[in-house]
GROMACS .gro file of C-alpha atoms in nm:
model
  253
    1MET     CA    1  -4.312 -13.581   2.451
    2SER     CA    2  -4.125 -13.760   2.150
    3THR     CA    3  -3.932 -14.004   2.225
    4TYR     CA    4  -3.636 -13.820   2.049
    5ALA     CA    5  -3.705 -13.519   2.304
    6LEU     CA    6  -3.694 -13.769   2.564
    7THR     CA    7  -3.373 -13.925   2.488
    8ASP     CA    8  -3.244 -13.580   2.453
    9SER     CA    9  -3.398 -13.499   2.779
   10TRP     CA   10  -3.245 -13.798   2.930
   11THR     CA   11  -2.912 -13.727   2.837
   12MET     CA   12  -2.924 -13.372   2.980
   13THR     CA   13  -3.017 -13.557   3.339
   14ARG     CA   14  -2.697 -13.761   3.293
   15ARG     CA   15  -2.474 -13.489   3.257
   16GLU     CA   16  -2.622 -13.307   3.532
   17LEU     CA   17  -2.594 -13.635   3.768
   18ALA     CA   18  -2.219 -13.647   3.631
   19HIS     CA   19  -2.172 -13.312   3.789
   20TRP     CA   20  -2.293 -13.469   4.141
   21ALA     CA   21  -1.972 -13.702   4.147
   22ARG     CA   22  -1.762 -13.422   4.043
   23GLN     CA   23  -1.900 -13.167   4.309
   24PRO     CA   24  -2.010 -13.373   4.581
   25VAL     CA   25  -1.947 -13.155   4.897
   26ARG     CA   26  -2.239 -12.965   4.712
   27VAL     CA   27  -2.454 -13.246   4.699
   28VAL     CA   28  -2.378 -13.310   5.110
   29VAL     CA   29  -2.468 -12.989   5.185
   30GLY     CA   30  -2.782 -12.951   4.990
   31LEU     CA   31  -2.888 -13.268   5.240
   32VAL     CA   32  -2.744 -13.196   5.559
   33PHE     CA   33  -2.869 -12.832   5.558
   34PRO     CA   34  -3.226 -12.884   5.574
   35VAL     CA   35  -3.161 -13.169   5.890
   36MET     CA   36  -2.937 -12.874   6.064
   37LEU     CA   37  -3.278 -12.642   6.007
   38LEU     CA   38  -3.509 -12.935   6.152
   39VAL     CA   39  -3.246 -13.006   6.469
   40MET     CA   40  -3.216 -12.643   6.547
   41PHE     CA   41  -3.597 -12.537   6.568
   42GLY     CA   42  -3.704 -12.884   6.709
   43TYR     CA   43  -3.445 -12.870   7.025
   44LEU     CA   44  -3.243 -12.528   7.032
   45VAL     CA   45  -3.486 -12.222   6.927
   46GLY     CA   46  -3.802 -12.424   7.001
   47GLY     CA   47  -4.146 -12.262   6.906
   48GLY     CA   48  -4.490 -12.413   6.889
   49ARG     CA   49  -4.704 -12.086   6.945
   50GLY     CA   50  -5.022 -12.185   6.908
   51VAL     CA   51  -4.957 -12.528   6.870
   52GLU     CA   52  -5.172 -12.813   7.059
   53GLY     CA   53  -5.026 -13.146   7.035
   54ASP     CA   54  -4.639 -13.324   7.032
   55TYR     CA   55  -4.463 -13.003   6.881
   56VAL     CA   56  -4.225 -13.211   6.648
   57ASP     CA   57  -4.583 -13.343   6.533
   58TYR     CA   58  -4.655 -13.002   6.359
   59LEU     CA   59  -4.283 -12.908   6.314
   60VAL     CA   60  -4.148 -13.144   6.060
   61PRO     CA   61  -4.391 -13.137   5.780
   62GLY     CA   62  -4.390 -12.767   5.796
   63MET     CA   63  -3.964 -12.826   5.787
   64LEU     CA   64  -4.043 -13.079   5.498
   65ALA     CA   65  -4.241 -12.830   5.314
   66LEU     CA   66  -3.963 -12.565   5.350
   67THR     CA   67  -3.707 -12.779   5.227
   68MET     CA   68  -3.900 -12.808   4.900
   69ALA     CA   69  -3.872 -12.428   4.897
   70PHE     CA   70  -3.545 -12.346   4.962
   71GLY     CA   71  -3.216 -12.479   4.814
   72LEU     CA   72  -3.323 -12.363   4.448
   73GLU     CA   73  -2.975 -12.179   4.420
   74ALA     CA   74  -2.766 -12.426   4.331
   75THR     CA   75  -2.987 -12.474   4.022
   76MET     CA   76  -3.039 -12.117   3.993
   77ILE     CA   77  -2.619 -12.103   3.992
   78ALA     CA   78  -2.610 -12.408   3.716
   79VAL     CA   79  -2.843 -12.224   3.476
   80THR     CA   80  -2.628 -11.882   3.489
   81GLN     CA   81  -2.307 -12.050   3.460
   82ASP     CA   82  -2.429 -12.216   3.155
   83LEU     CA   83  -2.555 -11.894   3.020
   84ASN     CA   84  -2.254 -11.711   3.062
   85LYS     CA   85  -2.005 -12.040   2.958
   86GLY     CA   86  -2.242 -12.017   2.639
   87VAL     CA   87  -2.278 -12.382   2.689
   88ILE     CA   88  -2.646 -12.335   2.631
   89ASP     CA   89  -2.577 -12.170   2.301
   90ARG     CA   90  -2.363 -12.488   2.197
   91PHE     CA   91  -2.682 -12.695   2.286
   92ARG     CA   92  -2.906 -12.487   2.089
   93SER     CA   93  -2.646 -12.525   1.772
   94MET     CA   94  -2.690 -12.903   1.778
   95PRO     CA   95  -3.023 -13.149   1.690
   96MET     CA   96  -3.161 -13.189   2.053
   97ALA     CA   97  -3.495 -13.107   2.166
   98ASN     CA   98  -3.568 -12.748   2.256
   99GLY     CA   99  -3.555 -12.749   2.648
  100ALA     CA  100  -3.426 -13.076   2.695
  101VAL     CA  101  -3.145 -12.854   2.878
  102LEU     CA  102  -3.392 -12.748   3.155
  103VAL     CA  103  -3.609 -13.081   3.173
  104GLY     CA  104  -3.279 -13.271   3.269
  105ARG     CA  105  -3.143 -12.971   3.510
  106SER     CA  106  -3.510 -13.014   3.642
  107ALA     CA  107  -3.523 -13.386   3.636
  108ALA     CA  108  -3.118 -13.378   3.837
  109ASP     CA  109  -3.298 -13.104   4.105
  110MET     CA  110  -3.645 -13.342   4.175
  111LEU     CA  111  -3.397 -13.639   4.215
  112GLN     CA  112  -3.166 -13.432   4.480
  113SER     CA  113  -3.510 -13.307   4.611
  114ALA     CA  114  -3.668 -13.654   4.682
  115LEU     CA  115  -3.320 -13.794   4.864
  116SER     CA  116  -3.332 -13.448   5.089
  117LEU     CA  117  -3.697 -13.556   5.158
  118ALA     CA  118  -3.614 -13.923   5.265
  119ALA     CA  119  -3.322 -13.803   5.495
  120MET     CA  120  -3.571 -13.505   5.696
  121THR     CA  121  -3.819 -13.796   5.706
  122GLY     CA  122  -3.565 -14.008   5.856
  123VAL     CA  123  -3.418 -13.758   6.106
  124GLY     CA  124  -3.805 -13.697   6.170
  125TYR     CA  125  -3.869 -14.062   6.259
  126ALA     CA  126  -3.493 -14.042   6.459
  127ILE     CA  127  -3.640 -13.745   6.687
  128GLY     CA  128  -4.007 -13.874   6.719
  129TRP     CA  129  -4.196 -13.791   6.450
  130ARG     CA  130  -4.460 -14.058   6.383
  131THR     CA  131  -4.727 -14.072   6.092
  132HIS     CA  132  -5.096 -14.159   6.176
  133GLY     CA  133  -5.251 -14.135   5.836
  134GLY     CA  134  -5.115 -14.506   5.698
  135VAL     CA  135  -4.859 -14.508   5.420
  136GLY     CA  136  -5.093 -14.417   5.169
  137GLY     CA  137  -5.127 -14.068   5.349
  138LEU     CA  138  -4.741 -14.061   5.362
  139LEU     CA  139  -4.732 -14.149   5.032
  140ALA     CA  140  -4.977 -13.856   4.917
  141ALA     CA  141  -4.770 -13.612   5.141
  142LEU     CA  142  -4.463 -13.695   4.991
  143GLY     CA  143  -4.612 -13.645   4.666
  144LEU     CA  144  -4.793 -13.295   4.740
  145LEU     CA  145  -4.466 -13.169   4.883
  146LEU     CA  146  -4.237 -13.312   4.530
  147LEU     CA  147  -4.542 -13.086   4.333
  148PHE     CA  148  -4.470 -12.780   4.520
  149ARG     CA  149  -4.072 -12.823   4.487
  150PHE     CA  150  -4.138 -12.903   4.123
  151ALA     CA  151  -4.368 -12.531   4.075
  152MET     CA  152  -4.053 -12.407   4.293
  153LEU     CA  153  -3.788 -12.535   4.078
  154TRP     CA  154  -3.964 -12.353   3.725
  155ILE     CA  155  -4.019 -12.044   3.926
  156GLY     CA  156  -3.636 -12.083   3.992
  157ILE     CA  157  -3.525 -12.134   3.672
  158HIS     CA  158  -3.717 -11.829   3.541
  159LEU     CA  159  -3.586 -11.620   3.761
  160ALA     CA  160  -3.206 -11.724   3.715
  161MET     CA  161  -3.240 -11.655   3.325
  162VAL     CA  162  -3.423 -11.344   3.424
  163ALA     CA  163  -3.063 -11.251   3.654
  164GLY     CA  164  -2.834 -11.393   3.411
  165ARG     CA  165  -2.534 -11.393   3.590
  166PRO     CA  166  -2.451 -11.602   3.877
  167GLU     CA  167  -2.314 -11.304   4.116
  168MET     CA  168  -2.701 -11.202   4.075
  169VAL     CA  169  -2.867 -11.505   4.187
  170GLN     CA  170  -2.782 -11.454   4.590
  171ALA     CA  171  -3.004 -11.103   4.526
  172VAL     CA  172  -3.248 -11.286   4.367
  173GLN     CA  173  -3.220 -11.620   4.583
  174ILE     CA  174  -3.367 -11.357   4.877
  175LEU     CA  175  -3.681 -11.334   4.744
  176VAL     CA  176  -3.731 -11.689   4.838
  177TRP     CA  177  -3.701 -11.632   5.205
  178PRO     CA  178  -4.008 -11.427   5.259
  179VAL     CA  179  -4.206 -11.733   5.102
  180GLY     CA  180  -4.002 -11.958   5.369
  181PHE     CA  181  -4.062 -11.764   5.673
  182LEU     CA  182  -4.356 -11.634   5.623
  183SER     CA  183  -4.521 -11.955   5.671
  184ASN     CA  184  -4.662 -12.163   5.967
  185ALA     CA  185  -4.400 -12.398   5.924
  186PHE     CA  186  -4.317 -12.328   6.301
  187ALA     CA  187  -4.613 -12.169   6.426
  188THR     CA  188  -4.981 -12.173   6.418
  189PRO     CA  189  -5.191 -11.839   6.220
  190ASP     CA  190  -5.390 -11.800   6.474
  191SER     CA  191  -5.065 -11.728   6.749
  192MET     CA  192  -4.984 -11.411   6.534
  193PRO     CA  193  -5.138 -11.105   6.483
  194GLY     CA  194  -5.441 -11.063   6.215
  195TRP     CA  195  -5.271 -10.920   5.929
  196LEU     CA  196  -4.943 -11.145   5.936
  197GLY     CA  197  -5.132 -11.426   6.035
  198THR     CA  198  -5.428 -11.406   5.696
  199ALA     CA  199  -5.080 -11.324   5.452
  200VAL     CA  200  -4.957 -11.651   5.615
  201GLU     CA  201  -5.278 -11.863   5.551
  202TRP     CA  202  -5.253 -11.759   5.183
  203ASN     CA  203  -4.893 -11.906   5.142
  204PRO     CA  204  -4.854 -12.177   4.929
  205LEU     CA  205  -4.631 -12.320   5.140
  206SER     CA  206  -4.863 -12.329   5.457
  207HIS     CA  207  -5.126 -12.493   5.227
  208THR     CA  208  -4.862 -12.749   5.167
  209ALA     CA  209  -4.791 -12.816   5.510
  210THR     CA  210  -5.151 -12.787   5.642
  211ALA     CA  211  -5.216 -13.065   5.369
  212VAL     CA  212  -4.923 -13.244   5.464
  213ARG     CA  213  -5.035 -13.246   5.838
  214ASP     CA  214  -5.353 -13.341   5.768
  215LEU     CA  215  -5.236 -13.696   5.542
  216VAL     CA  216  -4.987 -13.785   5.823
  217GLY     CA  217  -5.233 -13.758   6.092
  218GLY     CA  218  -5.043 -13.465   6.313
  219PRO     CA  219  -5.189 -13.152   6.479
  220GLY     CA  220  -5.235 -12.898   6.277
  221GLY     CA  221  -5.408 -13.071   5.969
  222GLU     CA  222  -5.727 -12.944   5.769
  223PRO     CA  223  -5.846 -13.155   5.521
  224GLY     CA  224  -5.974 -12.834   5.287
  225HIS     CA  225  -5.616 -12.753   5.249
  226VAL     CA  226  -5.506 -13.064   5.023
  227TRP     CA  227  -5.694 -12.936   4.699
  228ALA     CA  228  -5.545 -12.570   4.784
  229ALA     CA  229  -5.195 -12.747   4.799
  230ILE     CA  230  -5.289 -12.917   4.466
  231ALA     CA  231  -5.435 -12.602   4.292
  232TRP     CA  232  -5.173 -12.337   4.436
  233PRO     CA  233  -4.849 -12.557   4.253
  234LEU     CA  234  -5.038 -12.605   3.920
  235ALA     CA  235  -5.125 -12.241   3.913
  236LEU     CA  236  -4.756 -12.123   3.949
  237LEU     CA  237  -4.641 -12.377   3.714
  238ALA     CA  238  -4.920 -12.284   3.418
  239VAL     CA  239  -4.753 -11.906   3.499
  240PHE     CA  240  -4.360 -11.962   3.530
  241PHE     CA  241  -4.331 -12.282   3.309
  242PRO     CA  242  -4.430 -12.117   2.987
  243LEU     CA  243  -4.236 -11.805   3.103
  244ALA     CA  244  -3.915 -12.037   3.128
  245VAL     CA  245  -3.937 -12.210   2.800
  246ARG     CA  246  -3.992 -11.887   2.650
  247ARG     CA  247  -3.716 -11.717   2.747
  248PHE     CA  248  -3.511 -11.978   2.697
  249THR     CA  249  -3.574 -11.985   2.309
  250ARG     CA  250  -3.516 -11.621   2.290
  251LEU     CA  251  -3.152 -11.632   2.450
  252SER     CA  252  -3.028 -11.717   2.107
  253ARG     CA  253  -3.231 -11.449   1.934
   0.00000   0.00000   0.00000
């Protein structure tokens, strides 16, 4: 990417970050909601069917992966609002690198995702989660989680442009829920009916959660899933990144 494109992308990123100062409640809710889910499933709902070992050590990596799949609604609404207010058309009429608006939006989302991971990791340690794979294993696990988030983000951006209107985002967002809950975030596939367990094992989120558990030395980890946790997001990016960029370039035609 040229220096010109990087400068435009950074300008759009700063625009998105400026929205944080004007909408602090949205940022706080985005950080608190996954923490509430972690505490709820860890202490109120319970679970852990088929889990051997400490359930908290199994649950926290699953919740970290689940957090990376959820929370796309804010990004999708921001994209559709810019579309309907004509903001993107104004940007496209300016001497700006094509796609800088989307890159800026994705960069801001990734920053918030990193903050969410930091908050969740801190709460995980507070409720008893411990990593046993060293600092390197933890950093590699966080890298896999952010890679998964990046792939989910571009799926969300593409779907937002397909939806076109903020009121349609809620209907599209529902599509994300099966990805999150039909996974091994809360229980092992072995404890589920055969057909359901098979579907759960194929879920990209399950591969990421299993790989994270392996890298941090927790129960439910399997070494072979690390490569799958890399391959799935890259495959999703290979499909949805160009789709999003192509849709964006055709908006004003």
